[in-house]
Amino acid sequence: AQISRDQRDPVPLSTVINAAVSEVEDYRRVKAGGVADCAVLGAAAGSVIHLLAELIDNALSYSPPTAEVRVSAVRGSAGGVLLRIADCGLGMTDSDRRMANMRLQAGGEVTPENARHMGLFVVSRLAARHGIRVGLRGPASGEAASGTTAEVYLPAAVLEGSHAGHAEPGVTTPRAFVVKPPSPEPAPPATAPPAAVRHNGTGQPVPPVSLLPRRNPASSGITDIPAA
């Protein structure tokens, strides 16, 4: 399905998902099911398609070549829709997932850092443009023991005629994905008053002895940063 950039009429969510799937190379491995019956406003449809295509392509890339990627969408409690894109790959470490979620929340302009992760940067910019929330999580209770799930929350503002109070059972509107930044290093202790100068009998002062270890320059304490 092709959606023009100047689309004005609302587009059924199922059509939006099909259009996103058609943009990825290995589309036969993508299975969509349980999609909520709603429509995306024409002004946002193109961005949502591109955003979903980036996430689906990423899920395919990190899954075994014969594994399926599953796409679903359910109503949220505030008139929005929660989409899930789940893969069966090896998953991500907590550190890698935290860094990826930080990139998804960053938005902003292209920098040498986010240029190395253009897929996540594109998703971040498109999401910020329409108030969409995106985040990655690991397997939840009752799901496969491996893999990563991308969750995309489309607010009521980008849906046609959405109203609160039509959520699927057990589905609540997700809060913004909160990513804890690395904890800052503690401030160095207050400098103690200079000790009295001691002499060793030669008339030369004895240098003070420090029991504190030397800190290597630029040691931030952050590890497991994903490679470019």
PDB file of C-alpha atoms in Angstrom:
ATOM      1  CA  ALA A   1       0.000   0.000   0.000  1.00  0.00           C
ATOM      2  CA  GLN A   2       1.283   3.427  -0.925  1.00  0.00           C
ATOM      3  CA  ILE A   3       0.421   6.461   1.197  1.00  0.00           C
ATOM      4  CA  SER A   4       1.155   9.864  -0.321  1.00  0.00           C
ATOM      5  CA  ARG A   5       2.950  12.529   1.681  1.00  0.00           C
ATOM      6  CA  ASP A   6      -0.010  14.899   1.323  1.00  0.00           C
ATOM      7  CA  GLN A   7      -2.527  12.312   2.516  1.00  0.00           C
ATOM      8  CA  ARG A   8      -5.567  14.058   3.965  1.00  0.00           C
ATOM      9  CA  ASP A   9      -8.067  11.315   4.726  1.00  0.00           C
ATOM     10  CA  PRO A  10      -7.631   9.039   7.758  1.00  0.00           C
ATOM     11  CA  VAL A  11      -5.914   5.723   7.006  1.00  0.00           C
ATOM     12  CA  PRO A  12      -7.003   2.476   8.703  1.00  0.00           C
ATOM     13  CA  LEU A  13      -4.348   1.258  11.130  1.00  0.00           C
ATOM     14  CA  SER A  14      -4.258  -2.118   9.377  1.00  0.00           C
ATOM     15  CA  THR A  15      -3.395  -0.312   6.138  1.00  0.00           C
ATOM     16  CA  VAL A  16      -0.686   1.695   7.919  1.00  0.00           C
ATOM     17  CA  ILE A  17       0.877  -1.515   9.251  1.00  0.00           C
ATOM     18  CA  ASN A  18       0.687  -3.233   5.849  1.00  0.00           C
ATOM     19  CA  ALA A  19       2.341  -0.220   4.228  1.00  0.00           C
ATOM     20  CA  ALA A  20       5.150  -0.317   6.807  1.00  0.00           C
ATOM     21  CA  VAL A  21       5.672  -4.046   6.243  1.00  0.00           C
ATOM     22  CA  SER A  22       5.847  -3.505   2.478  1.00  0.00           C
ATOM     23  CA  GLU A  23       8.818  -1.155   2.982  1.00  0.00           C
ATOM     24  CA  VAL A  24      11.094  -3.849   4.473  1.00  0.00           C
ATOM     25  CA  GLU A  25      13.014  -6.340   2.371  1.00  0.00           C
ATOM     26  CA  ASP A  26      12.122  -9.532   4.231  1.00  0.00           C
ATOM     27  CA  TYR A  27       8.417  -8.722   4.582  1.00  0.00           C
ATOM     28  CA  ARG A  28       7.318 -12.373   4.353  1.00  0.00           C
ATOM     29  CA  ARG A  29       8.604 -12.968   7.884  1.00  0.00           C
ATOM     30  CA  VAL A  30       6.353 -10.296   9.396  1.00  0.00           C
ATOM     31  CA  LYS A  31       3.039 -11.446  10.849  1.00  0.00           C
ATOM     32  CA  ALA A  32       0.399  -8.930  11.922  1.00  0.00           C
ATOM     33  CA  GLY A  33      -2.576  -9.920  14.027  1.00  0.00           C
ATOM     34  CA  GLY A  34      -4.974  -8.579  16.608  1.00  0.00           C
ATOM     35  CA  VAL A  35      -4.898  -5.057  15.178  1.00  0.00           C
ATOM     36  CA  ALA A  36      -7.298  -2.562  16.741  1.00  0.00           C
ATOM     37  CA  ASP A  37     -10.022  -1.210  14.466  1.00  0.00           C
ATOM     38  CA  CYS A  38      -9.106   2.472  14.158  1.00  0.00           C
ATOM     39  CA  ALA A  39      -7.614   4.957  11.713  1.00  0.00           C
ATOM     40  CA  VAL A  40      -4.579   7.240  11.764  1.00  0.00           C
ATOM     41  CA  LEU A  41      -5.062  10.859  10.729  1.00  0.00           C
ATOM     42  CA  GLY A  42      -3.762  11.537   7.244  1.00  0.00           C
ATOM     43  CA  ALA A  43      -1.281  14.164   8.449  1.00  0.00           C
ATOM     44  CA  ALA A  44       0.462  11.586  10.661  1.00  0.00           C
ATOM     45  CA  ALA A  45       0.033   8.423   8.584  1.00  0.00           C
ATOM     46  CA  GLY A  46       3.231   8.803   6.560  1.00  0.00           C
ATOM     47  CA  SER A  47       5.363   9.364   9.655  1.00  0.00           C
ATOM     48  CA  VAL A  48       3.810   6.400  11.476  1.00  0.00           C
ATOM     49  CA  ILE A  49       4.466   4.147   8.472  1.00  0.00           C
ATOM     50  CA  HIS A  50       8.117   5.190   8.264  1.00  0.00           C
ATOM     51  CA  LEU A  51       8.560   4.846  12.036  1.00  0.00           C
ATOM     52  CA  LEU A  52       7.064   1.339  12.076  1.00  0.00           C
ATOM     53  CA  ALA A  53       9.091   0.287   9.029  1.00  0.00           C
ATOM     54  CA  GLU A  54      12.331   1.276  10.772  1.00  0.00           C
ATOM     55  CA  LEU A  55      11.425  -0.721  13.884  1.00  0.00           C
ATOM     56  CA  ILE A  56      10.236  -3.758  11.899  1.00  0.00           C
ATOM     57  CA  ASP A  57      13.408  -3.750   9.803  1.00  0.00           C
ATOM     58  CA  ASN A  58      15.489  -3.540  12.967  1.00  0.00           C
ATOM     59  CA  ALA A  59      13.601  -6.491  14.489  1.00  0.00           C
ATOM     60  CA  LEU A  60      14.169  -8.569  11.347  1.00  0.00           C
ATOM     61  CA  SER A  61      17.867  -7.738  11.324  1.00  0.00           C
ATOM     62  CA  TYR A  62      18.379  -9.026  14.865  1.00  0.00           C
ATOM     63  CA  SER A  63      16.284 -12.196  14.489  1.00  0.00           C
ATOM     64  CA  PRO A  64      17.281 -15.602  13.081  1.00  0.00           C
ATOM     65  CA  PRO A  65      16.771 -15.659   9.286  1.00  0.00           C
ATOM     66  CA  THR A  66      13.745 -17.957   9.551  1.00  0.00           C
ATOM     67  CA  ALA A  67      12.134 -16.421  12.658  1.00  0.00           C
ATOM     68  CA  GLU A  68       8.981 -14.337  12.489  1.00  0.00           C
ATOM     69  CA  VAL A  69       8.486 -10.784  13.726  1.00  0.00           C
ATOM     70  CA  ARG A  70       5.041 -10.208  15.206  1.00  0.00           C
ATOM     71  CA  VAL A  71       3.112  -6.923  15.036  1.00  0.00           C
ATOM     72  CA  SER A  72      -0.020  -6.275  17.090  1.00  0.00           C
ATOM     73  CA  ALA A  73      -2.038  -3.255  18.215  1.00  0.00           C
ATOM     74  CA  VAL A  74      -4.528  -2.829  21.058  1.00  0.00           C
ATOM     75  CA  ARG A  75      -6.516   0.072  22.419  1.00  0.00           C
ATOM     76  CA  GLY A  76      -5.109   2.004  25.363  1.00  0.00           C
ATOM     77  CA  SER A  77      -7.058   3.491  28.248  1.00  0.00           C
ATOM     78  CA  ALA A  78      -6.751   7.116  27.108  1.00  0.00           C
ATOM     79  CA  GLY A  79      -8.036   6.747  23.582  1.00  0.00           C
ATOM     80  CA  GLY A  80      -4.655   5.851  22.127  1.00  0.00           C
ATOM     81  CA  VAL A  81      -3.308   2.642  20.637  1.00  0.00           C
ATOM     82  CA  LEU A  82      -0.350   0.548  21.774  1.00  0.00           C
ATOM     83  CA  LEU A  83       1.528  -1.274  19.013  1.00  0.00           C
ATOM     84  CA  ARG A  84       4.022  -4.022  19.758  1.00  0.00           C
ATOM     85  CA  ILE A  85       6.742  -5.257  17.411  1.00  0.00           C
ATOM     86  CA  ALA A  86       8.235  -8.421  18.900  1.00  0.00           C
ATOM     87  CA  ASP A  87      11.208 -10.405  17.628  1.00  0.00           C
ATOM     88  CA  CYS A  88      12.760 -13.700  18.714  1.00  0.00           C
ATOM     89  CA  GLY A  89      16.384 -12.639  18.560  1.00  0.00           C
ATOM     90  CA  LEU A  90      19.040 -12.935  21.226  1.00  0.00           C
ATOM     91  CA  GLY A  91      17.712  -9.843  22.940  1.00  0.00           C
ATOM     92  CA  MET A  92      19.686  -6.966  24.411  1.00  0.00           C
ATOM     93  CA  THR A  93      21.584  -6.478  27.614  1.00  0.00           C
ATOM     94  CA  ASP A  94      20.065  -4.049  30.093  1.00  0.00           C
ATOM     95  CA  SER A  95      22.876  -1.615  29.314  1.00  0.00           C
ATOM     96  CA  ASP A  96      22.357  -1.807  25.538  1.00  0.00           C
ATOM     97  CA  ARG A  97      18.589  -1.405  25.930  1.00  0.00           C
ATOM     98  CA  ARG A  98      19.058   1.601  28.209  1.00  0.00           C
ATOM     99  CA  MET A  99      21.354   3.297  25.684  1.00  0.00           C
ATOM    100  CA  ALA A 100      18.936   2.535  22.824  1.00  0.00           C
ATOM    101  CA  ASN A 101      16.012   4.012  24.763  1.00  0.00           C
ATOM    102  CA  MET A 102      18.073   7.115  25.499  1.00  0.00           C
ATOM    103  CA  ARG A 103      18.647   7.532  21.758  1.00  0.00           C
ATOM    104  CA  LEU A 104      14.942   7.018  21.080  1.00  0.00           C
ATOM    105  CA  GLN A 105      14.100   9.831  23.501  1.00  0.00           C
ATOM    106  CA  ALA A 106      16.826  12.202  22.345  1.00  0.00           C
ATOM    107  CA  GLY A 107      15.298  13.715  19.185  1.00  0.00           C
ATOM    108  CA  GLY A 108      17.128  16.896  18.263  1.00  0.00           C
ATOM    109  CA  GLU A 109      19.480  17.487  15.369  1.00  0.00           C
ATOM    110  CA  VAL A 110      21.899  15.124  13.654  1.00  0.00           C
ATOM    111  CA  THR A 111      25.232  14.873  15.458  1.00  0.00           C
ATOM    112  CA  PRO A 112      28.293  12.670  14.807  1.00  0.00           C
ATOM    113  CA  GLU A 113      27.078  10.440  17.655  1.00  0.00           C
ATOM    114  CA  ASN A 114      23.484   9.825  16.563  1.00  0.00           C
ATOM    115  CA  ALA A 115      24.499   9.669  12.888  1.00  0.00           C
ATOM    116  CA  ARG A 116      25.953   6.241  13.674  1.00  0.00           C
ATOM    117  CA  HIS A 117      22.505   5.081  14.781  1.00  0.00           C
ATOM    118  CA  MET A 118      20.335   6.684  12.126  1.00  0.00           C
ATOM    119  CA  GLY A 119      17.549   4.114  12.422  1.00  0.00           C
ATOM    120  CA  LEU A 120      16.884   4.983  16.053  1.00  0.00           C
ATOM    121  CA  PHE A 121      17.423   8.672  15.330  1.00  0.00           C
ATOM    122  CA  VAL A 122      14.805   8.650  12.551  1.00  0.00           C
ATOM    123  CA  VAL A 123      12.324   6.897  14.843  1.00  0.00           C
ATOM    124  CA  SER A 124      13.059   9.435  17.572  1.00  0.00           C
ATOM    125  CA  ARG A 125      12.478  12.446  15.303  1.00  0.00           C
ATOM    126  CA  LEU A 126       9.267  11.060  13.803  1.00  0.00           C
ATOM    127  CA  ALA A 127       7.901  10.144  17.224  1.00  0.00           C
ATOM    128  CA  ALA A 128       8.678  13.574  18.681  1.00  0.00           C
ATOM    129  CA  ARG A 129       6.936  15.273  15.751  1.00  0.00           C
ATOM    130  CA  HIS A 130       3.576  13.696  16.622  1.00  0.00           C
ATOM    131  CA  GLY A 131       3.810  13.107  20.371  1.00  0.00           C
ATOM    132  CA  ILE A 132       4.310   9.360  19.882  1.00  0.00           C
ATOM    133  CA  ARG A 133       6.106   7.384  22.588  1.00  0.00           C
ATOM    134  CA  VAL A 134       8.535   4.615  21.646  1.00  0.00           C
ATOM    135  CA  GLY A 135      10.570   2.295  23.829  1.00  0.00           C
ATOM    136  CA  LEU A 136      12.269  -1.097  23.870  1.00  0.00           C
ATOM    137  CA  ARG A 137      11.796  -3.777  26.506  1.00  0.00           C
ATOM    138  CA  GLY A 138      12.780  -7.359  27.141  1.00  0.00           C
ATOM    139  CA  PRO A 139      10.453 -10.356  27.438  1.00  0.00           C
ATOM    140  CA  ALA A 140       7.514  -9.958  29.811  1.00  0.00           C
ATOM    141  CA  SER A 141       5.878 -12.694  31.855  1.00  0.00           C
ATOM    142  CA  GLY A 142       4.268 -15.267  29.576  1.00  0.00           C
ATOM    143  CA  GLU A 143       6.329 -14.263  26.534  1.00  0.00           C
ATOM    144  CA  ALA A 144       9.242 -16.046  24.876  1.00  0.00           C
ATOM    145  CA  ALA A 145      12.383 -16.084  26.990  1.00  0.00           C
ATOM    146  CA  SER A 146      14.413 -14.143  24.420  1.00  0.00           C
ATOM    147  CA  GLY A 147      13.966 -11.294  22.017  1.00  0.00           C
ATOM    148  CA  THR A 148      13.116  -7.612  22.194  1.00  0.00           C
ATOM    149  CA  THR A 149       9.759  -5.871  21.923  1.00  0.00           C
ATOM    150  CA  ALA A 150       9.409  -2.334  20.581  1.00  0.00           C
ATOM    151  CA  GLU A 151       6.331  -0.597  21.986  1.00  0.00           C
ATOM    152  CA  VAL A 152       4.832   2.343  20.106  1.00  0.00           C
ATOM    153  CA  TYR A 153       2.059   4.357  21.729  1.00  0.00           C
ATOM    154  CA  LEU A 154      -0.045   6.383  19.307  1.00  0.00           C
ATOM    155  CA  PRO A 155      -1.879   9.091  21.274  1.00  0.00           C
ATOM    156  CA  ALA A 156      -5.502   9.950  20.607  1.00  0.00           C
ATOM    157  CA  ALA A 157      -4.337  13.156  18.893  1.00  0.00           C
ATOM    158  CA  VAL A 158      -3.118  11.187  15.842  1.00  0.00           C
ATOM    159  CA  LEU A 159      -6.172   8.908  15.621  1.00  0.00           C
ATOM    160  CA  GLU A 160      -9.532   9.620  14.056  1.00  0.00           C
ATOM    161  CA  GLY A 161     -12.359  10.079  16.562  1.00  0.00           C
ATOM    162  CA  SER A 162     -10.535   8.450  19.480  1.00  0.00           C
ATOM    163  CA  HIS A 163     -12.137   8.562  22.889  1.00  0.00           C
ATOM    164  CA  ALA A 164     -10.973   7.293  26.241  1.00  0.00           C
ATOM    165  CA  GLY A 165     -12.619   4.323  27.874  1.00  0.00           C
ATOM    166  CA  HIS A 166     -12.299   1.704  25.109  1.00  0.00           C
ATOM    167  CA  ALA A 167      -9.147  -0.043  26.269  1.00  0.00           C
ATOM    168  CA  GLU A 168      -8.602  -3.749  25.805  1.00  0.00           C
ATOM    169  CA  PRO A 169      -8.708  -5.702  29.094  1.00  0.00           C
ATOM    170  CA  GLY A 170      -5.437  -5.430  30.950  1.00  0.00           C
ATOM    171  CA  VAL A 171      -4.084  -2.666  28.731  1.00  0.00           C
ATOM    172  CA  THR A 172      -3.256   0.688  30.266  1.00  0.00           C
ATOM    173  CA  THR A 173      -1.832   3.790  28.718  1.00  0.00           C
ATOM    174  CA  PRO A 174       1.939   3.495  29.154  1.00  0.00           C
ATOM    175  CA  ARG A 175       3.794   6.250  30.875  1.00  0.00           C
ATOM    176  CA  ALA A 176       6.695   7.842  29.088  1.00  0.00           C
ATOM    177  CA  PHE A 177       9.629   5.470  28.862  1.00  0.00           C
ATOM    178  CA  VAL A 178      11.909   6.650  31.638  1.00  0.00           C
ATOM    179  CA  VAL A 179      15.600   6.023  31.120  1.00  0.00           C
ATOM    180  CA  LYS A 180      17.874   6.590  34.062  1.00  0.00           C
ATOM    181  CA  PRO A 181      21.016   8.409  32.947  1.00  0.00           C
ATOM    182  CA  PRO A 182      24.355   7.222  34.307  1.00  0.00           C
ATOM    183  CA  SER A 183      24.804   8.338  37.902  1.00  0.00           C
ATOM    184  CA  PRO A 184      27.253  11.222  38.242  1.00  0.00           C
ATOM    185  CA  GLU A 185      30.431  10.542  40.110  1.00  0.00           C
ATOM    186  CA  PRO A 186      30.360  11.769  43.703  1.00  0.00           C
ATOM    187  CA  ALA A 187      32.007  15.077  44.375  1.00  0.00           C
ATOM    188  CA  PRO A 188      35.541  14.768  45.752  1.00  0.00           C
ATOM    189  CA  PRO A 189      35.815  15.190  49.517  1.00  0.00           C
ATOM    190  CA  ALA A 190      36.558  18.630  50.863  1.00  0.00           C
ATOM    191  CA  THR A 191      40.239  19.398  50.852  1.00  0.00           C
ATOM    192  CA  ALA A 192      41.686  18.999  54.309  1.00  0.00           C
ATOM    193  CA  PRO A 193      43.743  21.862  55.719  1.00  0.00           C
ATOM    194  CA  PRO A 194      47.418  21.543  54.841  1.00  0.00           C
ATOM    195  CA  ALA A 195      49.359  19.515  57.339  1.00  0.00           C
ATOM    196  CA  ALA A 196      52.267  21.049  59.116  1.00  0.00           C
ATOM    197  CA  VAL A 197      55.496  20.759  57.145  1.00  0.00           C
ATOM    198  CA  ARG A 198      57.781  18.149  58.627  1.00  0.00           C
ATOM    199  CA  HIS A 199      61.541  18.104  58.222  1.00  0.00           C
ATOM    200  CA  ASN A 200      63.790  15.075  57.997  1.00  0.00           C
ATOM    201  CA  GLY A 201      66.781  16.602  59.683  1.00  0.00           C
ATOM    202  CA  THR A 202      68.390  17.787  56.457  1.00  0.00           C
ATOM    203  CA  GLY A 203      66.481  21.015  56.347  1.00  0.00           C
ATOM    204  CA  GLN A 204      64.363  19.733  53.416  1.00  0.00           C
ATOM    205  CA  PRO A 205      60.601  19.299  53.876  1.00  0.00           C
ATOM    206  CA  VAL A 206      59.232  15.743  53.571  1.00  0.00           C
ATOM    207  CA  PRO A 207      56.554  15.521  50.831  1.00  0.00           C
ATOM    208  CA  PRO A 208      53.127  14.463  52.114  1.00  0.00           C
ATOM    209  CA  VAL A 209      52.008  10.878  51.422  1.00  0.00           C
ATOM    210  CA  SER A 210      48.649  10.399  49.662  1.00  0.00           C
ATOM    211  CA  LEU A 211      46.637   7.244  50.327  1.00  0.00           C
ATOM    212  CA  LEU A 212      44.076   8.034  47.572  1.00  0.00           C
ATOM    213  CA  PRO A 213      44.322   6.076  44.286  1.00  0.00           C
ATOM    214  CA  ARG A 214      44.895   7.994  41.098  1.00  0.00           C
ATOM    215  CA  ARG A 215      41.837   8.342  38.831  1.00  0.00           C
ATOM    216  CA  ASN A 216      42.385   7.696  35.158  1.00  0.00           C
ATOM    217  CA  PRO A 217      41.331  10.588  32.911  1.00  0.00           C
ATOM    218  CA  ALA A 218      37.876  10.261  31.288  1.00  0.00           C
ATOM    219  CA  SER A 219      36.876   7.233  33.364  1.00  0.00           C
ATOM    220  CA  SER A 220      33.122   7.662  33.242  1.00  0.00           C
ATOM    221  CA  GLY A 221      32.225   4.255  34.582  1.00  0.00           C
ATOM    222  CA  ILE A 222      29.901   3.594  31.632  1.00  0.00           C
ATOM    223  CA  THR A 223      30.397   0.161  30.039  1.00  0.00           C
ATOM    224  CA  ASP A 224      28.790  -1.986  27.362  1.00  0.00           C
ATOM    225  CA  ILE A 225      28.019   0.932  25.055  1.00  0.00           C
ATOM    226  CA  PRO A 226      26.683  -0.540  21.791  1.00  0.00           C
ATOM    227  CA  ALA A 227      29.148  -0.486  18.939  1.00  0.00           C
ATOM    228  CA  ALA A 228      28.423   1.646  15.932  1.00  0.00           C
TER     229      ALA A 228
END
